[in-house]
Coordinates of C-alpha atoms and ligand atoms in Angstrom, one line a residue:
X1 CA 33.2 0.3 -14.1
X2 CA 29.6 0.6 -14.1
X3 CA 28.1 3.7 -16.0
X4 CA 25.0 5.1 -15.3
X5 CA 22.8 7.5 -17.7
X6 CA 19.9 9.4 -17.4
X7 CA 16.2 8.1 -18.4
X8 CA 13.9 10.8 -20.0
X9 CA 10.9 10.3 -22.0
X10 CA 12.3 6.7 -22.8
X11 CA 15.9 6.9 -23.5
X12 CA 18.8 6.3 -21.3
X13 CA 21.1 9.3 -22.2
X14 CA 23.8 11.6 -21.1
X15 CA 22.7 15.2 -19.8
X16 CA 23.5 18.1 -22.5
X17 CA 26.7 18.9 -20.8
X18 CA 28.1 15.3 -20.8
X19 CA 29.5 15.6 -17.2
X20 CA 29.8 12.2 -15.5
X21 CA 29.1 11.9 -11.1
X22 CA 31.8 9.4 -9.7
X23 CA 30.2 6.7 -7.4
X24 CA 32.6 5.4 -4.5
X25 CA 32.5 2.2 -2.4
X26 CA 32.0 3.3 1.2
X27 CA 33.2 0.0 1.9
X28 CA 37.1 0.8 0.6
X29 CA 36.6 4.0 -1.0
X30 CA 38.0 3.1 -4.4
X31 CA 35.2 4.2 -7.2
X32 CA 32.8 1.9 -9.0
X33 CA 31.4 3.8 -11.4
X34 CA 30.1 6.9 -12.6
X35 CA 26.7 8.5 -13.4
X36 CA 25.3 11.3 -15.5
X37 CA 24.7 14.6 -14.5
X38 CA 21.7 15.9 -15.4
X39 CA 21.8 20.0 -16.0
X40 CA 18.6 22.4 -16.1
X41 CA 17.7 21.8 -19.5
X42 CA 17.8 18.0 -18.7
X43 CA 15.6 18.2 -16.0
X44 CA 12.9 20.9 -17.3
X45 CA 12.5 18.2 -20.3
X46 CA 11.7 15.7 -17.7
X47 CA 9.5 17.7 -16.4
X48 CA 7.6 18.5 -19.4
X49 CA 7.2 14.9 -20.6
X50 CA 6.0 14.0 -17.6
X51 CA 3.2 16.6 -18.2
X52 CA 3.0 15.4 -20.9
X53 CA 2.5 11.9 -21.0
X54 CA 0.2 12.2 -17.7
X55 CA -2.7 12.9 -20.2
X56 CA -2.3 9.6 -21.8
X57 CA -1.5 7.7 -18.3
X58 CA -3.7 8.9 -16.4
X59 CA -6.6 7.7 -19.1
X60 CA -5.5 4.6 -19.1
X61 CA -7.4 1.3 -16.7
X62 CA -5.8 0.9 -13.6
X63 CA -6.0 -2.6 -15.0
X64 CA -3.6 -1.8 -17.4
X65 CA -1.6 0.2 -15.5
X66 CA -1.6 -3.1 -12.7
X67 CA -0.4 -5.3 -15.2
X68 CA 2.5 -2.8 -16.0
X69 CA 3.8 -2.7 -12.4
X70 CA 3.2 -6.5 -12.3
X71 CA 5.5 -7.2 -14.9
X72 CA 8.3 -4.5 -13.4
X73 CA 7.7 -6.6 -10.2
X74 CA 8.3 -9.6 -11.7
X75 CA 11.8 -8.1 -13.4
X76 CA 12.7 -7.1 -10.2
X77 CA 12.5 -10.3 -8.1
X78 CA 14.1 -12.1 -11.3
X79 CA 17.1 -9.8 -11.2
X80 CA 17.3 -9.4 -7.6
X81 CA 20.8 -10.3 -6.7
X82 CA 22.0 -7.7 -9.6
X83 CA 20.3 -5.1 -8.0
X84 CA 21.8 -6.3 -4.5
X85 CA 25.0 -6.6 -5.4
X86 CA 24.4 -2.8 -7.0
X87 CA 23.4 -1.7 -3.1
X88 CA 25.8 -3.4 -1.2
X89 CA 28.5 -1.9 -3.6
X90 CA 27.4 1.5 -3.6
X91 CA 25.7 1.8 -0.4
X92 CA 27.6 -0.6 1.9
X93 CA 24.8 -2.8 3.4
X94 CA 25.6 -6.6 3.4
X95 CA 23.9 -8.4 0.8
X96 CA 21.4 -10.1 2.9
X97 CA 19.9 -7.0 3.9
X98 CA 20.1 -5.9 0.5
X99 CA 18.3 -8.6 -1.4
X100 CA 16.4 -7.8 1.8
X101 CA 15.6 -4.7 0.4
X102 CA 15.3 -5.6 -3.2
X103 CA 12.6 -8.0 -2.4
X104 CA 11.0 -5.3 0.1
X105 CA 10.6 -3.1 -2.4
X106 CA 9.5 -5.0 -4.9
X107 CA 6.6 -5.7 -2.3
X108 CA 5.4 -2.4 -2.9
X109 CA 5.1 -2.6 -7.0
X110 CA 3.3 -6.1 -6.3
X111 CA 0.7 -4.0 -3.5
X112 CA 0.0 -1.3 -5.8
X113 CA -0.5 -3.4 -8.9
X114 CA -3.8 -4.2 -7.3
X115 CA -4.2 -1.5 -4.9
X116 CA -5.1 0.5 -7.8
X117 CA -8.1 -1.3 -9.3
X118 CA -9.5 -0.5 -5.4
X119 CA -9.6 3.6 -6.1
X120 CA -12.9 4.3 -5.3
X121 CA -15.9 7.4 -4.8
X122 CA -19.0 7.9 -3.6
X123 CA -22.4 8.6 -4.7
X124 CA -24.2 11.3 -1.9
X125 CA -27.8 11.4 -0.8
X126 CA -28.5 14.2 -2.6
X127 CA -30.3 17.8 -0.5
X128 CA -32.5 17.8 -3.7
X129 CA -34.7 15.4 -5.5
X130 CA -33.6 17.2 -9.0
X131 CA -29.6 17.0 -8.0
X132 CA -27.8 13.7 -8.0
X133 CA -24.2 14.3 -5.7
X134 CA -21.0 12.1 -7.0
X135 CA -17.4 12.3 -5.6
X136 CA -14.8 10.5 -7.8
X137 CA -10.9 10.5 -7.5
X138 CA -8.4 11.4 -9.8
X139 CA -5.2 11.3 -10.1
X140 CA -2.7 14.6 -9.0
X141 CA -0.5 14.9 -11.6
X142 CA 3.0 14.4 -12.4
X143 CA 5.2 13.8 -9.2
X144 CA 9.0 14.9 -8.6
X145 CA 10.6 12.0 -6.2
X146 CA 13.9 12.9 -4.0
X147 CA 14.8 10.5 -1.8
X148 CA 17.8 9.4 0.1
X149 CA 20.6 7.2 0.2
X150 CA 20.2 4.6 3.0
X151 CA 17.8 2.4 1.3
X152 CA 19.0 3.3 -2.4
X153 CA 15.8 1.2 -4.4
X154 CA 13.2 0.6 -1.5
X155 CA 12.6 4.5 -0.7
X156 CA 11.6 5.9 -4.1
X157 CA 9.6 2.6 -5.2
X158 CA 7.5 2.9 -2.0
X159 CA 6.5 6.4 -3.5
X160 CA 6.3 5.5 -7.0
X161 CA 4.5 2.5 -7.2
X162 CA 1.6 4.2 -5.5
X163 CA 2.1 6.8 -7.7
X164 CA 1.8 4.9 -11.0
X165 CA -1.2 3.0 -9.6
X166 CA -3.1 6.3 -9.0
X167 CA -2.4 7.6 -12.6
X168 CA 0.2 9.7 -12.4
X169 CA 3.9 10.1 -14.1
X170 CA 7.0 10.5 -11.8
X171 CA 10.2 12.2 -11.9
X172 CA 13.1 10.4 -9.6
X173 CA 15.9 11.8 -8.0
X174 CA 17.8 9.7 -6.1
X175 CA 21.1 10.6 -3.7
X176 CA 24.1 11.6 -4.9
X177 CA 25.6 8.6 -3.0
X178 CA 23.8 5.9 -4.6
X179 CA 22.7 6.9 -8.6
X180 CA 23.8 3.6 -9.5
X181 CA 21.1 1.3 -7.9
X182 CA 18.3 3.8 -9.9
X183 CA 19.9 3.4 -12.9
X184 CA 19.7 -1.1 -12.6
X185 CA 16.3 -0.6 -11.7
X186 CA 15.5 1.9 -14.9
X187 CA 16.5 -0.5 -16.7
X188 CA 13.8 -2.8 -15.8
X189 CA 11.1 0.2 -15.8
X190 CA 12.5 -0.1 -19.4
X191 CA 12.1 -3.2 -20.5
X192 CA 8.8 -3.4 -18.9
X193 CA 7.5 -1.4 -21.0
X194 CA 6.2 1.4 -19.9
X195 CA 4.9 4.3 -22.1
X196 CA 7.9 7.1 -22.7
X197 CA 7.7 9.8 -20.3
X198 CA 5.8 8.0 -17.5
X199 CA 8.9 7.3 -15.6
X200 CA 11.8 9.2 -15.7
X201 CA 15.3 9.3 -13.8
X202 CA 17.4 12.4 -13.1
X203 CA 20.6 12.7 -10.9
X204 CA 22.8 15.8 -10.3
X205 CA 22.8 19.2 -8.2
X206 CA 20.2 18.6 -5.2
X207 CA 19.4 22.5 -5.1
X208 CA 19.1 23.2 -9.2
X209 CA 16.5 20.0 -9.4
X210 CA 14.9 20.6 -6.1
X211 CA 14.2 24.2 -7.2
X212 CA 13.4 23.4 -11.1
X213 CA 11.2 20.7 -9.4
X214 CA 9.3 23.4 -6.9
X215 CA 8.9 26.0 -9.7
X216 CA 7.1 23.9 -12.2
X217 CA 3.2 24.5 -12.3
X218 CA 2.8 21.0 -14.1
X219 CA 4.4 19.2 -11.2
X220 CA 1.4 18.8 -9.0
X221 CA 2.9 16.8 -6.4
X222 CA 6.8 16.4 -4.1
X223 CA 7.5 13.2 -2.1
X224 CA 10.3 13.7 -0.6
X225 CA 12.6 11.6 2.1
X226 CA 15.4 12.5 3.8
X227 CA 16.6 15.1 6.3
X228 CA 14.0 17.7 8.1
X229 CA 16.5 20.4 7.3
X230 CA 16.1 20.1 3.5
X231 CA 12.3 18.8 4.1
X232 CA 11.4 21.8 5.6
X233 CA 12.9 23.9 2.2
X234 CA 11.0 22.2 0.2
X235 CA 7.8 22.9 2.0
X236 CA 8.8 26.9 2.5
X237 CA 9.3 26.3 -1.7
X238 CA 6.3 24.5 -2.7
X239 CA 4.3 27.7 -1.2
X240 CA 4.7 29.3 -4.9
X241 CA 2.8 27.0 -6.6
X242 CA 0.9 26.1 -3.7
X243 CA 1.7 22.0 -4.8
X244 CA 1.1 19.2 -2.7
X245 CA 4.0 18.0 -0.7
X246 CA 4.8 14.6 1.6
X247 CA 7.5 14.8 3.7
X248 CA 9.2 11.3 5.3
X249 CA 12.2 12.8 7.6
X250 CA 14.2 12.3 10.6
X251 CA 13.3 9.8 13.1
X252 CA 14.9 9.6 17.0
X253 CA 12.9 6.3 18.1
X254 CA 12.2 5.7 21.8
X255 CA 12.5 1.7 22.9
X256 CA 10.9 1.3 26.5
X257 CA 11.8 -2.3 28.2
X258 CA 8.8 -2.6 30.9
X259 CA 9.9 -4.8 33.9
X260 CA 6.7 -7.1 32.9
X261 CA 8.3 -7.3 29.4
X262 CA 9.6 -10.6 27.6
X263 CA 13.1 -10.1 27.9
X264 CA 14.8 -12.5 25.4
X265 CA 12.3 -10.7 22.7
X266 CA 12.9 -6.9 23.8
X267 CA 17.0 -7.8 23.5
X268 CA 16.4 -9.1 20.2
X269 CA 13.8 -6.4 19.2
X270 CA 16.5 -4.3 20.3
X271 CA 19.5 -5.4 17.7
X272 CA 17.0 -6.0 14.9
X273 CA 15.7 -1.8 15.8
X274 CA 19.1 -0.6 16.3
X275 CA 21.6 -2.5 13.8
X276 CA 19.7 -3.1 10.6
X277 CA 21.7 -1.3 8.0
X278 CA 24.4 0.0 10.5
X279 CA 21.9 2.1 12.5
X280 CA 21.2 4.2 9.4
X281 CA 17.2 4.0 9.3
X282 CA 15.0 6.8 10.0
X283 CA 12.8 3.8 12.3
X284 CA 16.2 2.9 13.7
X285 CA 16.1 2.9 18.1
X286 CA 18.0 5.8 18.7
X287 CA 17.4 6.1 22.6
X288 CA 16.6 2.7 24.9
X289 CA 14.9 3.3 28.0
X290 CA 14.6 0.6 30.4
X291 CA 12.5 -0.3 34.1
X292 CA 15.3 0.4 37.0
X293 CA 14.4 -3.0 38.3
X294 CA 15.6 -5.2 35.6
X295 CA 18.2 -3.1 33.7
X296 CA 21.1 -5.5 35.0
X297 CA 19.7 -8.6 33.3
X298 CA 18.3 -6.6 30.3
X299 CA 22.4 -5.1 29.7
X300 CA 23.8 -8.8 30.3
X301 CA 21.9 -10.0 28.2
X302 CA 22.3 -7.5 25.3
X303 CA 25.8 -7.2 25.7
X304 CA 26.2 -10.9 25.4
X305 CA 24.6 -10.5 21.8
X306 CA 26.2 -7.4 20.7
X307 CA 29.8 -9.1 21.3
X308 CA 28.8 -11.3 18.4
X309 CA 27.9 -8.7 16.2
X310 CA 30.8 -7.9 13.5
X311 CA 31.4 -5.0 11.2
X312 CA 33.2 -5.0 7.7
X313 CA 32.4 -5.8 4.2
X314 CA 29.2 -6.4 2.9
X315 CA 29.7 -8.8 0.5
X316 CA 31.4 -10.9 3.5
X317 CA 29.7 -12.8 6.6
X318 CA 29.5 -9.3 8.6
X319 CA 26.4 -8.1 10.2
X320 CA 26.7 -4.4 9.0
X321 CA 28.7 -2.6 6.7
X322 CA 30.5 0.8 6.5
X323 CA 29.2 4.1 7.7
X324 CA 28.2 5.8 4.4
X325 CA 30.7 8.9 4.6
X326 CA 32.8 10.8 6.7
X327 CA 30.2 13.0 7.6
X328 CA 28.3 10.2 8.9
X329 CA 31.5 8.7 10.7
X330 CA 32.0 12.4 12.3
X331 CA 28.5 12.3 14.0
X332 CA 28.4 9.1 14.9
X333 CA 31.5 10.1 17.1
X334 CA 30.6 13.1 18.4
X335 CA 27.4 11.7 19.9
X336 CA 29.5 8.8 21.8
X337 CA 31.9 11.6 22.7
X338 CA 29.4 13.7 23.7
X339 CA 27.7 11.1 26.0
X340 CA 31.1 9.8 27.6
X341 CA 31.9 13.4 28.5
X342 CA 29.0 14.0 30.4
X343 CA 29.2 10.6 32.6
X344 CA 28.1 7.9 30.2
X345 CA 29.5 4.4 30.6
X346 CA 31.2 2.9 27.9
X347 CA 29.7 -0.6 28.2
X348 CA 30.8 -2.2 24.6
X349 CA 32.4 -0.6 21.5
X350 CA 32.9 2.8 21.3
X351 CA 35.6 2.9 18.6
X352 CA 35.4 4.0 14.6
X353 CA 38.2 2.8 12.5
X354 CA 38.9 3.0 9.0
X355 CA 39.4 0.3 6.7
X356 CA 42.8 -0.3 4.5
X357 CA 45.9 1.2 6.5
X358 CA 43.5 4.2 7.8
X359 CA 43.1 5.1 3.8
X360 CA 39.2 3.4 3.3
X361 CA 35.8 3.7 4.3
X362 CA 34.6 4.2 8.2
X363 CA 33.5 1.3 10.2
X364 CA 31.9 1.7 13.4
X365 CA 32.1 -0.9 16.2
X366 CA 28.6 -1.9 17.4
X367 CA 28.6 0.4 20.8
X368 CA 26.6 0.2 23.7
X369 CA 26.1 3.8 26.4
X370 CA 24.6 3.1 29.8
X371 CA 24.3 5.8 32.4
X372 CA 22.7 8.0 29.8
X373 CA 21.1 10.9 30.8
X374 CA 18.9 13.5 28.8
X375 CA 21.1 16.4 28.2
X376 CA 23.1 14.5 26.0
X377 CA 23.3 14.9 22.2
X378 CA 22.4 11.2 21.7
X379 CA 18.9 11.9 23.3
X380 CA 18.4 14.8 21.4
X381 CA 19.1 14.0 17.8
X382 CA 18.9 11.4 15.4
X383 CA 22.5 9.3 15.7
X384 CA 22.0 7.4 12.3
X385 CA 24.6 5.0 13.7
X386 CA 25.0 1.4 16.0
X387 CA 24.8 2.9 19.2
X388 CA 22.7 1.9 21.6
X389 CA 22.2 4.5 24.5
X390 CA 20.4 3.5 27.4
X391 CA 18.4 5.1 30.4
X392 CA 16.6 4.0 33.0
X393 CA 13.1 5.2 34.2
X394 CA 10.8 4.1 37.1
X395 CA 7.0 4.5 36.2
X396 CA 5.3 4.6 33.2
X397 CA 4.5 7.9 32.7
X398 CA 8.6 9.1 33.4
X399 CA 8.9 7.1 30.3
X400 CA 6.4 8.2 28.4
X401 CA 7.2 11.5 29.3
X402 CA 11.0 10.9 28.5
X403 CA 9.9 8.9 25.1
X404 CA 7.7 12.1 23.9
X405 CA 10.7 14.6 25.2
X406 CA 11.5 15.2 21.3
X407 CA 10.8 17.2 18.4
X408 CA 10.7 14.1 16.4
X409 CA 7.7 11.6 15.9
X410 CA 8.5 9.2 13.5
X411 CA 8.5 5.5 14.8
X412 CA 8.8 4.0 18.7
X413 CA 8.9 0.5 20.0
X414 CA 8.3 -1.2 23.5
X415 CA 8.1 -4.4 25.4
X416 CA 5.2 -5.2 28.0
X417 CA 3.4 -8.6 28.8
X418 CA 0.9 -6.6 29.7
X419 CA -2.5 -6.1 27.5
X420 CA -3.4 -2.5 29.4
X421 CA -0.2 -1.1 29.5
X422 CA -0.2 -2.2 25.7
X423 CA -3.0 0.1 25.0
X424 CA -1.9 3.0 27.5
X425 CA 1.4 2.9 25.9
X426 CA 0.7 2.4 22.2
X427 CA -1.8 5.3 22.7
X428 CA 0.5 7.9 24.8
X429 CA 3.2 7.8 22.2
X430 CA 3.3 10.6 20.0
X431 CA 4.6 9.0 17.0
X432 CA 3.4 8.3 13.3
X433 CA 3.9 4.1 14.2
X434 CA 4.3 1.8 17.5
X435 CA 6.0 -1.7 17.7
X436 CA 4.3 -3.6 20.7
X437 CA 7.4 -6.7 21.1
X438 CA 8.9 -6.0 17.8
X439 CA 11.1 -4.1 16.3
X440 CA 10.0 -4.8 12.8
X441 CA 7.1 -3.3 11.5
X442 CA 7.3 -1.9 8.0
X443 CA 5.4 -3.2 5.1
X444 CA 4.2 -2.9 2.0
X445 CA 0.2 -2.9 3.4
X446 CA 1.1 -0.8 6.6
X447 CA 0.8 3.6 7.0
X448 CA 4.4 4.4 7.2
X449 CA 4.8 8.2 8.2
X450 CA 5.7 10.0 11.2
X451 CA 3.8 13.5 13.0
X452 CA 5.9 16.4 14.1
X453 CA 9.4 17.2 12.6
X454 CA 9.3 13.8 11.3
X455 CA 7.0 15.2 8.5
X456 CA 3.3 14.2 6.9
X457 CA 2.3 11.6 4.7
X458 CA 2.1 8.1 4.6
X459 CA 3.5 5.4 2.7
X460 CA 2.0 1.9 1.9
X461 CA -1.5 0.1 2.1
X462 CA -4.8 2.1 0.6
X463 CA -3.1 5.6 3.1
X464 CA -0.2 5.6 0.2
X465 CA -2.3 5.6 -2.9
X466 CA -4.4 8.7 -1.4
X467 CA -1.1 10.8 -1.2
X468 CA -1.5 10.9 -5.2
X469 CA -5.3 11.3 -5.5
X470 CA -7.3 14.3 -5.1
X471 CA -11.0 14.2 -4.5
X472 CA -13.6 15.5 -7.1
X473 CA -17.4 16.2 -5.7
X474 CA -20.0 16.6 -8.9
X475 CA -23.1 18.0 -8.5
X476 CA -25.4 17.2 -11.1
X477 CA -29.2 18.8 -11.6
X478 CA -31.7 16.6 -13.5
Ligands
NAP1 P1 19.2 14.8 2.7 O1 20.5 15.5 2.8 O2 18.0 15.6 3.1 O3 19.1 14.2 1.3 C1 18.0 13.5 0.8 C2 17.8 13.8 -0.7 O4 17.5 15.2 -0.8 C3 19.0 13.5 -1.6 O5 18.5 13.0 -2.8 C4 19.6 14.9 -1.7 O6 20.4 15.0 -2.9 C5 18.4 15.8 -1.8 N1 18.6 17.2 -1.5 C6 19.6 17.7 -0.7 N2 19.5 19.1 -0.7 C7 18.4 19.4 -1.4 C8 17.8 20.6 -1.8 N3 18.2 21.8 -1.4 N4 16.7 20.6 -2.6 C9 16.2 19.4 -3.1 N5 16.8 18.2 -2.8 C10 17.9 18.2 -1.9 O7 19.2 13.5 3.7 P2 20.3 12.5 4.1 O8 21.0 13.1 5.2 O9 21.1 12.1 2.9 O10 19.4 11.2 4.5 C11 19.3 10.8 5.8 C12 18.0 11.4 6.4 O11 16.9 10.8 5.8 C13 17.9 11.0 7.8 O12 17.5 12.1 8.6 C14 16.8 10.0 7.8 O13 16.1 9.9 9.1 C15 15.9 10.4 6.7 N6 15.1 9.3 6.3 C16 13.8 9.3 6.5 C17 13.0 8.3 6.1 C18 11.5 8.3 6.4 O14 10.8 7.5 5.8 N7 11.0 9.1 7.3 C19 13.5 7.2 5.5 C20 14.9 7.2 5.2 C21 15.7 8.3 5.6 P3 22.0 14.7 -2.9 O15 22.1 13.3 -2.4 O16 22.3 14.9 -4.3 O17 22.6 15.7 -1.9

């Protein structure tokens, strides 16, 4: 059983009221491990050696602070499969998506290790021949990190990497779900070698370390991911001490099939959108909407693949793993029920089953909806599942219009041959990122981020680093 601790200002220790978190396999339900719980006292000393040791960081050359997240990089690709068998246990993934992931991440650390040495100002024309005008950048401060658990290492090293670079010191919280995977990594922040207090790990009640987090003047800075419900909180919350905040939340991605669109590629855009990680990605195609004229051959052709697909255990040949809880499970169905009740056509799947004589984790069969119209929940919300719901439309503009028909702005994808419709397209959508023929497109130098209820902030290339730098103009008379 593994056990996982806290790390503040450099030690890996219990929190002052030595109570343990159990960590469960979605996979079969039966626990792996445990984690400490961090209470408030845990937490406000985390936060006051990360102010703390921000004055020393923060003076320190972004070539030296390079070389650190170089050598953390190079931990992490060394002890990859540790840290991937870590995910799949604790989060359910199979373990080719999870050293996916590992390696993913680790992209990041490798990104911002230079990205940092980049930071630069300006020097003005001055209004004045006796003034000389300078803008420099500096660093925020120390940054509270709460992320989720569907990518258990890759969402809180996209944010701290950057974060590091930039000069400041970061506080992690990770999901209740997944402590585990944090606490493997720490253990590399450790031995790399990082200066105490720089980064620190803390896991336990969301609300008392969100709010410890929000009240602390010295924290100058939240990244959060996860949910728009708790995103939006934290925003009404970081009003008090008027901080700086990101917010990466829900998604509910469009994925438009034009008739003019390479078909093989959209069907295999559309399983590599949809079923990565069991559907549970914020970028994830949540609703598919395809030309009238060529939706037989498009759902042939997808159903022929999805038959293939399997579900189970992610340390076996499976192409996706559990659902992460029943919570997850419960939604998953509702949407499919939902749909089917109001005229859907059950066209593959459709069924959740649990695993070890109805006593283990939720599976879900990879599903496919046609006949979908809009005033179904699955076009409304984010599913966070392997369903694949699809419409049809007839012109352009009823698909963008149906695309755009959401409070939600966070990634979308289409398929077109054609280099005008490209542009028309890529610029009618009213989301933070656009997939032209692919259904991949994070990475480590790329803006990730969405607009609407899909939050602010971007993560990745020279956009990420500016999310921990604030901009100082001097004005100097001579
Ligand atoms: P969630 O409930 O919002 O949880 C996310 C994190 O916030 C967890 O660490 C959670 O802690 C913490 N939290 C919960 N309540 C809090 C509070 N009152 N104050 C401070 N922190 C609090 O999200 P989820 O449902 O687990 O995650 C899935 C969601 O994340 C989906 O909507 C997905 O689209 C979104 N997501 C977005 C992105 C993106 O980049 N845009 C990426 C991945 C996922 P506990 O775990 O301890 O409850």
């Amino acid at each position: 059983m593994k056990k996982g601790q806290l790390y503040i200002n450099g030690q890996f220790r219990e929190g002052a009221d030595k109570q343990h978190l159990e960590v469960i396999n979605p996979y079969d339900l039966e626990p792996i491990g445990s984690q400490s719980v961090a209470e408030g006292s845990d937490v406000r000393q985390a936060v006051s050696c990360a102010a703390e040791s921000f004055k020393r960081w923060k003076k320190q050359s972004a070539y030296e602070r390079g070389a650190l997240l170089r050598k953390l990089y190079d931990l992490v690709l060394e002890n990859e499969e540790r840290l991937a068998k870590m995910i799949t246990l604790e989060q359910g993934k199979p373990l080719s998506e999870a050293i996916g992931e590992v390696r993913y991440a680790a992209s990041y650390l490798s990104w911002y290790a230079e990205e940092g040495i980049r930071i630069k100002g300006d020097i003005l024309e001055p209004t004045h021949k006796t003034m000389r005008m300078q803008v420099i950048k500096q660093p925020v401060g120390p940054v509270g990190i709460i992320t989720p658990w569907n990518f258990p290492l890759a969402m809180f090293v996209r944010k701290m990497a950057p974060a590091l670079a930039a000069g400041c010191t970061v506080i992690i919280k990770p999901a209740e779900q997944t402590p585990l995977t944090a606490y493997e990594f720490f253990r590399l922040v450790d031995e790399a070698g990082f200066p105490d207090g720089v980064c620190q790990l803390v896991t336990g009640d969301p609300v008392e370390i969100g709010k410890i987090f929000m009240e602390a003047e010295s924290l100058r800075k939240i990244s959060f991911t996860g949910s728009t419900e708790v995103g939006k909180l934290l925003m009404a919350q970081s009003a008090e001490t008027v901080k700086k905040v990101s917010l990466e939340l829900g998604g509910h991605a469009p994925l438009i099939v034009f008739a003019d669109a390479d078909l093989d590629k959209a069907v295999q855009g559309t399983i590599d959108s949809k079923f990565r990680n069991c559907g549970q990605v914020c970028i994830a195609t949540n609703r598919v909407l395809v030309e009238k004229s060529i939706l037989p051959a498009y759902q042939e052709k997808l159903l022929e693949k999805v038959a293939s697909l399997k579900a189970g255990s992610g340390f076996e040949e499976n192409d996706m793993g559990p659902v992460i809880d029943r919570q997850g499970y419960e939604k998953i169905s509702e949407h499919v029920d939902d749909a089917l009740n109001r005229g859907a056509n059950l066209l593959f799947g459709g069924q959740g089953y649990r695993q070890k004589d109805n006593q283990g984790g939720y599976l879900f069969q990879p599903t496919v909806l046609g006949n979908i119209s809009e005033d179904m929940k699955i076009m409304q919300e984010e599913t966070f599942g392997p369903v694949v719901p699809i419409t049809a439309f007839e012109t352009e503009e009823e698909a963008l219009r149906i695309a755009n028909q959401t409070p939600f702005g966070l990634a979308s994808y289409f398929y077109t041959e054609n280099i005008s419709r490209a542009i028309r397209v890529s610029e009618g959508l009213e989301f933070g990122m656009v997939g032209i023929n692919t259904g991949r497109i994070s990475s480590a130098q790329a803006p990730f981020g969405g607009v609407k209820a899909s939050g602010f902030g971007r993560e990745g290339g020279y956009y990420g680093i500016e999310e921990y730098l604030h901009t100082k103009y001097i004005g100097t008379g001579i």
